[in-house]
mmCIF file of the C-alpha atoms, coordinates in Angstrom:
data_MODEL
# 
_entry.id   MODEL 
# 
loop_
_atom_site.group_PDB 
_atom_site.id 
_atom_site.type_symbol 
_atom_site.label_atom_id 
_atom_site.label_alt_id 
_atom_site.label_comp_id 
_atom_site.label_asym_id 
_atom_site.label_entity_id 
_atom_site.label_seq_id 
_atom_site.pdbx_PDB_ins_code 
_atom_site.Cartn_x 
_atom_site.Cartn_y 
_atom_site.Cartn_z 
_atom_site.occupancy 
_atom_site.B_iso_or_equiv 
_atom_site.pdbx_formal_charge 
_atom_site.auth_seq_id 
_atom_site.auth_comp_id 
_atom_site.auth_asym_id 
_atom_site.auth_atom_id 
_atom_site.pdbx_PDB_model_num 
ATOM 1   C CA . ARG A 1 1   ? 266.439 253.985 43.049 1.00 0.00 ? 1   ARG A CA 1 
ATOM 2   C CA . GLN A 1 2   ? 265.735 257.720 42.346 1.00 0.00 ? 2   GLN A CA 1 
ATOM 3   C CA . SER A 1 3   ? 262.901 258.341 39.696 1.00 0.00 ? 3   SER A CA 1 
ATOM 4   C CA . GLY A 1 4   ? 264.965 259.049 36.867 1.00 0.00 ? 4   GLY A CA 1 
ATOM 5   C CA . ASP A 1 5   ? 266.796 256.342 36.861 1.00 0.00 ? 5   ASP A CA 1 
ATOM 6   C CA . ASP A 1 6   ? 263.646 254.330 36.633 1.00 0.00 ? 6   ASP A CA 1 
ATOM 7   C CA . ASP A 1 7   ? 262.628 257.084 33.907 1.00 0.00 ? 7   ASP A CA 1 
ATOM 8   C CA . GLY A 1 8   ? 265.409 256.109 31.806 1.00 0.00 ? 8   GLY A CA 1 
ATOM 9   C CA . LEU A 1 9   ? 265.816 253.075 32.658 1.00 0.00 ? 9   LEU A CA 1 
ATOM 10  C CA . SER A 1 10  ? 261.733 252.822 31.269 1.00 0.00 ? 10  SER A CA 1 
ATOM 11  C CA . ARG A 1 11  ? 262.650 254.852 28.206 1.00 0.00 ? 11  ARG A CA 1 
ATOM 12  C CA . GLY A 1 12  ? 265.672 252.307 27.502 1.00 0.00 ? 12  GLY A CA 1 
ATOM 13  C CA . LEU A 1 13  ? 263.274 249.705 27.502 1.00 0.00 ? 13  LEU A CA 1 
ATOM 14  C CA . GLN A 1 14  ? 261.050 250.985 24.834 1.00 0.00 ? 14  GLN A CA 1 
ATOM 15  C CA . VAL A 1 15  ? 263.773 252.210 22.626 1.00 0.00 ? 15  VAL A CA 1 
ATOM 16  C CA . THR A 1 16  ? 264.289 248.087 22.567 1.00 0.00 ? 16  THR A CA 1 
ATOM 17  C CA . MET A 1 17  ? 260.765 247.651 22.018 1.00 0.00 ? 17  MET A CA 1 
ATOM 18  C CA . VAL A 1 18  ? 260.470 249.985 19.053 1.00 0.00 ? 18  VAL A CA 1 
ATOM 19  C CA . LEU A 1 19  ? 263.542 248.547 17.697 1.00 0.00 ? 19  LEU A CA 1 
ATOM 20  C CA . TYR A 1 20  ? 262.857 245.389 17.871 1.00 0.00 ? 20  TYR A CA 1 
ATOM 21  C CA . GLU A 1 21  ? 259.587 245.871 16.160 1.00 0.00 ? 21  GLU A CA 1 
ATOM 22  C CA . THR A 1 22  ? 261.463 247.949 13.007 1.00 0.00 ? 22  THR A CA 1 
ATOM 23  C CA . LEU A 1 23  ? 263.579 244.775 12.841 1.00 0.00 ? 23  LEU A CA 1 
ATOM 24  C CA . ARG A 1 24  ? 260.202 242.391 12.236 1.00 0.00 ? 24  ARG A CA 1 
ATOM 25  C CA . LEU A 1 25  ? 258.661 244.942 9.964  1.00 0.00 ? 25  LEU A CA 1 
ATOM 26  C CA . TYR A 1 26  ? 261.704 246.268 8.203  1.00 0.00 ? 26  TYR A CA 1 
ATOM 27  C CA . GLY A 1 27  ? 264.308 244.237 8.654  1.00 0.00 ? 27  GLY A CA 1 
ATOM 28  C CA . ALA A 1 28  ? 267.688 244.273 6.767  1.00 0.00 ? 28  ALA A CA 1 
ATOM 29  C CA . VAL A 1 29  ? 266.976 240.668 5.157  1.00 0.00 ? 29  VAL A CA 1 
ATOM 30  C CA . THR A 1 30  ? 264.313 240.196 3.792  1.00 0.00 ? 30  THR A CA 1 
ATOM 31  C CA . MET A 1 31  ? 264.794 236.581 2.731  1.00 0.00 ? 31  MET A CA 1 
ATOM 32  C CA . LEU A 1 32  ? 266.987 233.540 3.981  1.00 0.00 ? 32  LEU A CA 1 
ATOM 33  C CA . ALA A 1 33  ? 267.802 229.978 2.092  1.00 0.00 ? 33  ALA A CA 1 
ATOM 34  C CA . ARG A 1 34  ? 268.797 226.972 3.988  1.00 0.00 ? 34  ARG A CA 1 
ATOM 35  C CA . LEU A 1 35  ? 269.728 223.583 1.841  1.00 0.00 ? 35  LEU A CA 1 
ATOM 36  C CA . ALA A 1 36  ? 268.251 220.525 2.921  1.00 0.00 ? 36  ALA A CA 1 
ATOM 37  C CA . THR A 1 37  ? 271.451 218.179 3.600  1.00 0.00 ? 37  THR A CA 1 
ATOM 38  C CA . ALA A 1 38  ? 269.110 214.881 4.009  1.00 0.00 ? 38  ALA A CA 1 
ATOM 39  C CA . ASP A 1 39  ? 265.311 213.816 2.818  1.00 0.00 ? 39  ASP A CA 1 
ATOM 40  C CA . THR A 1 40  ? 262.718 214.760 5.288  1.00 0.00 ? 40  THR A CA 1 
ATOM 41  C CA . ASP A 1 41  ? 259.707 215.892 5.659  1.00 0.00 ? 41  ASP A CA 1 
ATOM 42  C CA . LEU A 1 42  ? 258.342 219.721 6.410  1.00 0.00 ? 42  LEU A CA 1 
ATOM 43  C CA . CYS A 1 43  ? 255.212 219.522 7.871  1.00 0.00 ? 43  CYS A CA 1 
ATOM 44  C CA . GLY A 1 44  ? 253.973 216.755 6.170  1.00 0.00 ? 44  GLY A CA 1 
ATOM 45  C CA . MET A 1 45  ? 255.395 217.547 2.549  1.00 0.00 ? 45  MET A CA 1 
ATOM 46  C CA . LYS A 1 46  ? 258.735 215.938 1.463  1.00 0.00 ? 46  LYS A CA 1 
ATOM 47  C CA . VAL A 1 47  ? 261.949 217.414 0.686  1.00 0.00 ? 47  VAL A CA 1 
ATOM 48  C CA . PRO A 1 48  ? 264.569 215.123 -1.306 1.00 0.00 ? 48  PRO A CA 1 
ATOM 49  C CA . LYS A 1 49  ? 268.308 216.360 -0.217 1.00 0.00 ? 49  LYS A CA 1 
ATOM 50  C CA . GLY A 1 50  ? 269.584 219.140 -2.429 1.00 0.00 ? 50  GLY A CA 1 
ATOM 51  C CA . THR A 1 51  ? 266.670 221.090 -2.303 1.00 0.00 ? 51  THR A CA 1 
ATOM 52  C CA . VAL A 1 52  ? 267.225 224.924 -1.731 1.00 0.00 ? 52  VAL A CA 1 
ATOM 53  C CA . LEU A 1 53  ? 264.455 226.104 0.466  1.00 0.00 ? 53  LEU A CA 1 
ATOM 54  C CA . SER A 1 54  ? 263.318 229.898 0.497  1.00 0.00 ? 54  SER A CA 1 
ATOM 55  C CA . MET A 1 55  ? 261.952 231.372 3.700  1.00 0.00 ? 55  MET A CA 1 
ATOM 56  C CA . PRO A 1 56  ? 260.327 234.884 3.186  1.00 0.00 ? 56  PRO A CA 1 
ATOM 57  C CA . ILE A 1 57  ? 261.083 236.609 6.079  1.00 0.00 ? 57  ILE A CA 1 
ATOM 58  C CA . ALA A 1 58  ? 258.550 239.834 5.553  1.00 0.00 ? 58  ALA A CA 1 
ATOM 59  C CA . MET A 1 59  ? 255.409 237.138 5.097  1.00 0.00 ? 59  MET A CA 1 
ATOM 60  C CA . LEU A 1 60  ? 257.079 235.502 8.402  1.00 0.00 ? 60  LEU A CA 1 
ATOM 61  C CA . HIS A 1 61  ? 256.838 238.405 10.263 1.00 0.00 ? 61  HIS A CA 1 
ATOM 62  C CA . ARG A 1 62  ? 253.570 239.555 9.742  1.00 0.00 ? 62  ARG A CA 1 
ATOM 63  C CA . ASP A 1 63  ? 252.084 236.003 10.040 1.00 0.00 ? 63  ASP A CA 1 
ATOM 64  C CA . GLU A 1 64  ? 248.825 236.546 11.873 1.00 0.00 ? 64  GLU A CA 1 
ATOM 65  C CA . GLU A 1 65  ? 248.886 232.672 13.054 1.00 0.00 ? 65  GLU A CA 1 
ATOM 66  C CA . VAL A 1 66  ? 252.058 233.764 14.716 1.00 0.00 ? 66  VAL A CA 1 
ATOM 67  C CA . TRP A 1 67  ? 252.266 237.953 15.470 1.00 0.00 ? 67  TRP A CA 1 
ATOM 68  C CA . GLY A 1 68  ? 248.155 238.183 16.034 1.00 0.00 ? 68  GLY A CA 1 
ATOM 69  C CA . ALA A 1 69  ? 245.745 240.076 14.500 1.00 0.00 ? 69  ALA A CA 1 
ATOM 70  C CA . ASP A 1 70  ? 247.783 244.039 14.447 1.00 0.00 ? 70  ASP A CA 1 
ATOM 71  C CA . ALA A 1 71  ? 250.708 241.457 12.091 1.00 0.00 ? 71  ALA A CA 1 
ATOM 72  C CA . SER A 1 72  ? 250.900 244.281 10.153 1.00 0.00 ? 72  SER A CA 1 
ATOM 73  C CA . LYS A 1 73  ? 251.447 246.750 12.426 1.00 0.00 ? 73  LYS A CA 1 
ATOM 74  C CA . PHE A 1 74  ? 253.882 249.073 13.785 1.00 0.00 ? 74  PHE A CA 1 
ATOM 75  C CA . ASN A 1 75  ? 253.441 247.676 17.315 1.00 0.00 ? 75  ASN A CA 1 
ATOM 76  C CA . PRO A 1 76  ? 256.641 247.768 19.351 1.00 0.00 ? 76  PRO A CA 1 
ATOM 77  C CA . LEU A 1 77  ? 254.274 246.925 23.226 1.00 0.00 ? 77  LEU A CA 1 
ATOM 78  C CA . ARG A 1 78  ? 253.775 243.003 21.746 1.00 0.00 ? 78  ARG A CA 1 
ATOM 79  C CA . PHE A 1 79  ? 257.579 242.981 22.321 1.00 0.00 ? 79  PHE A CA 1 
ATOM 80  C CA . ARG A 1 80  ? 257.195 244.185 25.613 1.00 0.00 ? 80  ARG A CA 1 
ATOM 81  C CA . ASP A 1 81  ? 257.505 241.381 27.306 1.00 0.00 ? 81  ASP A CA 1 
ATOM 82  C CA . GLY A 1 82  ? 260.644 240.385 26.225 1.00 0.00 ? 82  GLY A CA 1 
ATOM 83  C CA . VAL A 1 83  ? 260.956 238.495 22.662 1.00 0.00 ? 83  VAL A CA 1 
ATOM 84  C CA . GLY A 1 84  ? 260.512 235.500 23.265 1.00 0.00 ? 84  GLY A CA 1 
ATOM 85  C CA . ARG A 1 85  ? 256.938 236.014 24.069 1.00 0.00 ? 85  ARG A CA 1 
ATOM 86  C CA . ALA A 1 86  ? 256.147 238.643 21.200 1.00 0.00 ? 86  ALA A CA 1 
ATOM 87  C CA . ALA A 1 87  ? 254.598 235.649 19.556 1.00 0.00 ? 87  ALA A CA 1 
ATOM 88  C CA . ALA A 1 88  ? 252.773 232.285 19.795 1.00 0.00 ? 88  ALA A CA 1 
ATOM 89  C CA . HIS A 1 89  ? 256.391 231.479 18.975 1.00 0.00 ? 89  HIS A CA 1 
ATOM 90  C CA . PRO A 1 90  ? 259.487 231.785 21.064 1.00 0.00 ? 90  PRO A CA 1 
ATOM 91  C CA . ASN A 1 91  ? 262.046 232.188 17.654 1.00 0.00 ? 91  ASN A CA 1 
ATOM 92  C CA . ALA A 1 92  ? 259.419 233.873 15.330 1.00 0.00 ? 92  ALA A CA 1 
ATOM 93  C CA . LEU A 1 93  ? 261.692 237.387 15.223 1.00 0.00 ? 93  LEU A CA 1 
ATOM 94  C CA . LEU A 1 94  ? 264.156 235.674 12.909 1.00 0.00 ? 94  LEU A CA 1 
ATOM 95  C CA . GLY A 1 95  ? 266.049 239.896 11.919 1.00 0.00 ? 95  GLY A CA 1 
ATOM 96  C CA . PHE A 1 96  ? 269.573 238.194 12.810 1.00 0.00 ? 96  PHE A CA 1 
ATOM 97  C CA . SER A 1 97  ? 268.315 234.931 11.467 1.00 0.00 ? 97  SER A CA 1 
ATOM 98  C CA . ILE A 1 98  ? 268.471 232.160 14.271 1.00 0.00 ? 98  ILE A CA 1 
ATOM 99  C CA . GLY A 1 99  ? 270.160 229.143 15.936 1.00 0.00 ? 99  GLY A CA 1 
ATOM 100 C CA . PRO A 1 100 ? 273.804 228.282 14.974 1.00 0.00 ? 100 PRO A CA 1 
ATOM 101 C CA . ARG A 1 101 ? 273.699 230.890 11.607 1.00 0.00 ? 101 ARG A CA 1 
ATOM 102 C CA . SER A 1 102 ? 272.624 233.971 13.888 1.00 0.00 ? 102 SER A CA 1 
ATOM 103 C CA . CYS A 1 103 ? 274.434 237.260 13.336 1.00 0.00 ? 103 CYS A CA 1 
ATOM 104 C CA . ILE A 1 104 ? 277.357 237.154 15.062 1.00 0.00 ? 104 ILE A CA 1 
ATOM 105 C CA . GLY A 1 105 ? 277.101 240.879 15.794 1.00 0.00 ? 105 GLY A CA 1 
ATOM 106 C CA . GLN A 1 106 ? 273.814 241.221 16.337 1.00 0.00 ? 106 GLN A CA 1 
ATOM 107 C CA . ASP A 1 107 ? 274.451 242.346 20.140 1.00 0.00 ? 107 ASP A CA 1 
ATOM 108 C CA . PHE A 1 108 ? 277.009 244.741 19.047 1.00 0.00 ? 108 PHE A CA 1 
ATOM 109 C CA . ALA A 1 109 ? 274.022 246.026 16.419 1.00 0.00 ? 109 ALA A CA 1 
ATOM 110 C CA . MET A 1 110 ? 271.830 245.969 18.912 1.00 0.00 ? 110 MET A CA 1 
ATOM 111 C CA . LEU A 1 111 ? 273.928 247.746 21.474 1.00 0.00 ? 111 LEU A CA 1 
ATOM 112 C CA . GLU A 1 112 ? 274.828 250.679 18.956 1.00 0.00 ? 112 GLU A CA 1 
ATOM 113 C CA . ALA A 1 113 ? 271.537 251.214 17.907 1.00 0.00 ? 113 ALA A CA 1 
ATOM 114 C CA . LYS A 1 114 ? 270.076 252.291 21.620 1.00 0.00 ? 114 LYS A CA 1 
ATOM 115 C CA . ALA A 1 115 ? 273.478 253.638 21.370 1.00 0.00 ? 115 ALA A CA 1 
ATOM 116 C CA . THR A 1 116 ? 273.051 255.836 19.246 1.00 0.00 ? 116 THR A CA 1 
ATOM 117 C CA . LEU A 1 117 ? 269.241 256.832 19.411 1.00 0.00 ? 117 LEU A CA 1 
ATOM 118 C CA . ALA A 1 118 ? 269.349 257.061 23.028 1.00 0.00 ? 118 ALA A CA 1 
ATOM 119 C CA . LEU A 1 119 ? 272.000 260.485 22.438 1.00 0.00 ? 119 LEU A CA 1 
ATOM 120 C CA . ILE A 1 120 ? 269.881 261.360 19.169 1.00 0.00 ? 120 ILE A CA 1 
ATOM 121 C CA . LEU A 1 121 ? 267.071 261.622 21.489 1.00 0.00 ? 121 LEU A CA 1 
ATOM 122 C CA . ARG A 1 122 ? 268.919 263.008 24.358 1.00 0.00 ? 122 ARG A CA 1 
ATOM 123 C CA . ARG A 1 123 ? 268.897 266.798 22.162 1.00 0.00 ? 123 ARG A CA 1 
ATOM 124 C CA . PHE A 1 124 ? 266.934 265.879 19.950 1.00 0.00 ? 124 PHE A CA 1 
ATOM 125 C CA . ALA A 1 125 ? 263.270 265.245 18.879 1.00 0.00 ? 125 ALA A CA 1 
ATOM 126 C CA . PHE A 1 126 ? 262.072 263.673 15.319 1.00 0.00 ? 126 PHE A CA 1 
ATOM 127 C CA . GLU A 1 127 ? 260.066 263.410 12.682 1.00 0.00 ? 127 GLU A CA 1 
ATOM 128 C CA . VAL A 1 128 ? 260.375 262.021 9.527  1.00 0.00 ? 128 VAL A CA 1 
ATOM 129 C CA . ALA A 1 129 ? 260.180 264.860 6.754  1.00 0.00 ? 129 ALA A CA 1 
ATOM 130 C CA . PRO A 1 130 ? 256.784 265.272 4.475  1.00 0.00 ? 130 PRO A CA 1 
ATOM 131 C CA . GLU A 1 131 ? 258.528 264.838 1.418  1.00 0.00 ? 131 GLU A CA 1 
ATOM 132 C CA . TYR A 1 132 ? 259.395 260.618 2.630  1.00 0.00 ? 132 TYR A CA 1 
ATOM 133 C CA . VAL A 1 133 ? 257.254 258.600 0.440  1.00 0.00 ? 133 VAL A CA 1 
ATOM 134 C CA . HIS A 1 134 ? 257.379 255.068 1.917  1.00 0.00 ? 134 HIS A CA 1 
ATOM 135 C CA . ALA A 1 135 ? 259.292 252.871 -0.552 1.00 0.00 ? 135 ALA A CA 1 
ATOM 136 C CA . PRO A 1 136 ? 261.390 249.183 0.512  1.00 0.00 ? 136 PRO A CA 1 
ATOM 137 C CA . ALA A 1 137 ? 263.739 248.057 -2.185 1.00 0.00 ? 137 ALA A CA 1 
ATOM 138 C CA . ASP A 1 138 ? 264.966 244.763 -1.317 1.00 0.00 ? 138 ASP A CA 1 
ATOM 139 C CA . PHE A 1 139 ? 268.812 245.808 -2.786 1.00 0.00 ? 139 PHE A CA 1 
ATOM 140 C CA . LEU A 1 140 ? 270.805 242.791 -1.059 1.00 0.00 ? 140 LEU A CA 1 
ATOM 141 C CA . THR A 1 141 ? 269.529 244.109 1.963  1.00 0.00 ? 141 THR A CA 1 
ATOM 142 C CA . LEU A 1 142 ? 266.440 246.001 2.824  1.00 0.00 ? 142 LEU A CA 1 
ATOM 143 C CA . GLN A 1 143 ? 266.554 249.808 1.970  1.00 0.00 ? 143 GLN A CA 1 
ATOM 144 C CA . PRO A 1 144 ? 264.503 252.798 1.470  1.00 0.00 ? 144 PRO A CA 1 
ATOM 145 C CA . LEU A 1 145 ? 264.419 253.533 -2.136 1.00 0.00 ? 145 LEU A CA 1 
ATOM 146 C CA . GLN A 1 146 ? 264.362 257.375 -1.940 1.00 0.00 ? 146 GLN A CA 1 
ATOM 147 C CA . GLY A 1 147 ? 265.855 257.905 1.244  1.00 0.00 ? 147 GLY A CA 1 
ATOM 148 C CA . LEU A 1 148 ? 264.714 258.274 4.852  1.00 0.00 ? 148 LEU A CA 1 
ATOM 149 C CA . PRO A 1 149 ? 264.175 262.134 6.014  1.00 0.00 ? 149 PRO A CA 1 
ATOM 150 C CA . VAL A 1 150 ? 263.895 263.161 8.939  1.00 0.00 ? 150 VAL A CA 1 
ATOM 151 C CA . VAL A 1 151 ? 263.248 266.556 10.501 1.00 0.00 ? 151 VAL A CA 1 
ATOM 152 C CA . LEU A 1 152 ? 265.432 267.196 13.618 1.00 0.00 ? 152 LEU A CA 1 
ATOM 153 C CA . LYS A 1 153 ? 264.174 269.342 16.329 1.00 0.00 ? 153 LYS A CA 1 
ATOM 154 C CA . LEU A 1 154 ? 267.082 270.930 18.681 1.00 0.00 ? 154 LEU A CA 1 
ATOM 155 C CA . LEU A 1 155 ? 265.011 270.382 21.815 1.00 0.00 ? 155 LEU A CA 1 
ATOM 156 C CA . ASP A 1 156 ? 265.575 272.939 24.851 1.00 0.00 ? 156 ASP A CA 1 
ATOM 157 C CA . PRO A 1 157 ? 268.624 272.753 27.691 1.00 0.00 ? 157 PRO A CA 1 
# 
């Protein structure tokens, strides 16, 4: 391989890590709900059949026991060894859910996000605009309440 190929591969991995970390801290879905189909025991708590269990993903994704002391901080490097090794539990990232109810479009969504970001990064540098106000809001999916203004700067050809 030529060094340019290695640089491209490295940048691709960095983009992937940034996307996973963004999904961890600000995933589109903030809550998962499941219906207990049988009486069960969940970590010592009896859960009767018919109980609706709600799982707050944002809280799970910020759990220091699972993600480490920096769980509330943006740290894409936690994914450098892959999604399964980023946390204390291999299935801790729930950005697309998990198991038989996981998002059928997760591979396409990640591919689309990587391709879009790669195209932007080829020609532009960008940063969040100074007028941005951090105010995530849950309107069925998590969204920036006041938008996400960015400043694009064309890179030299």
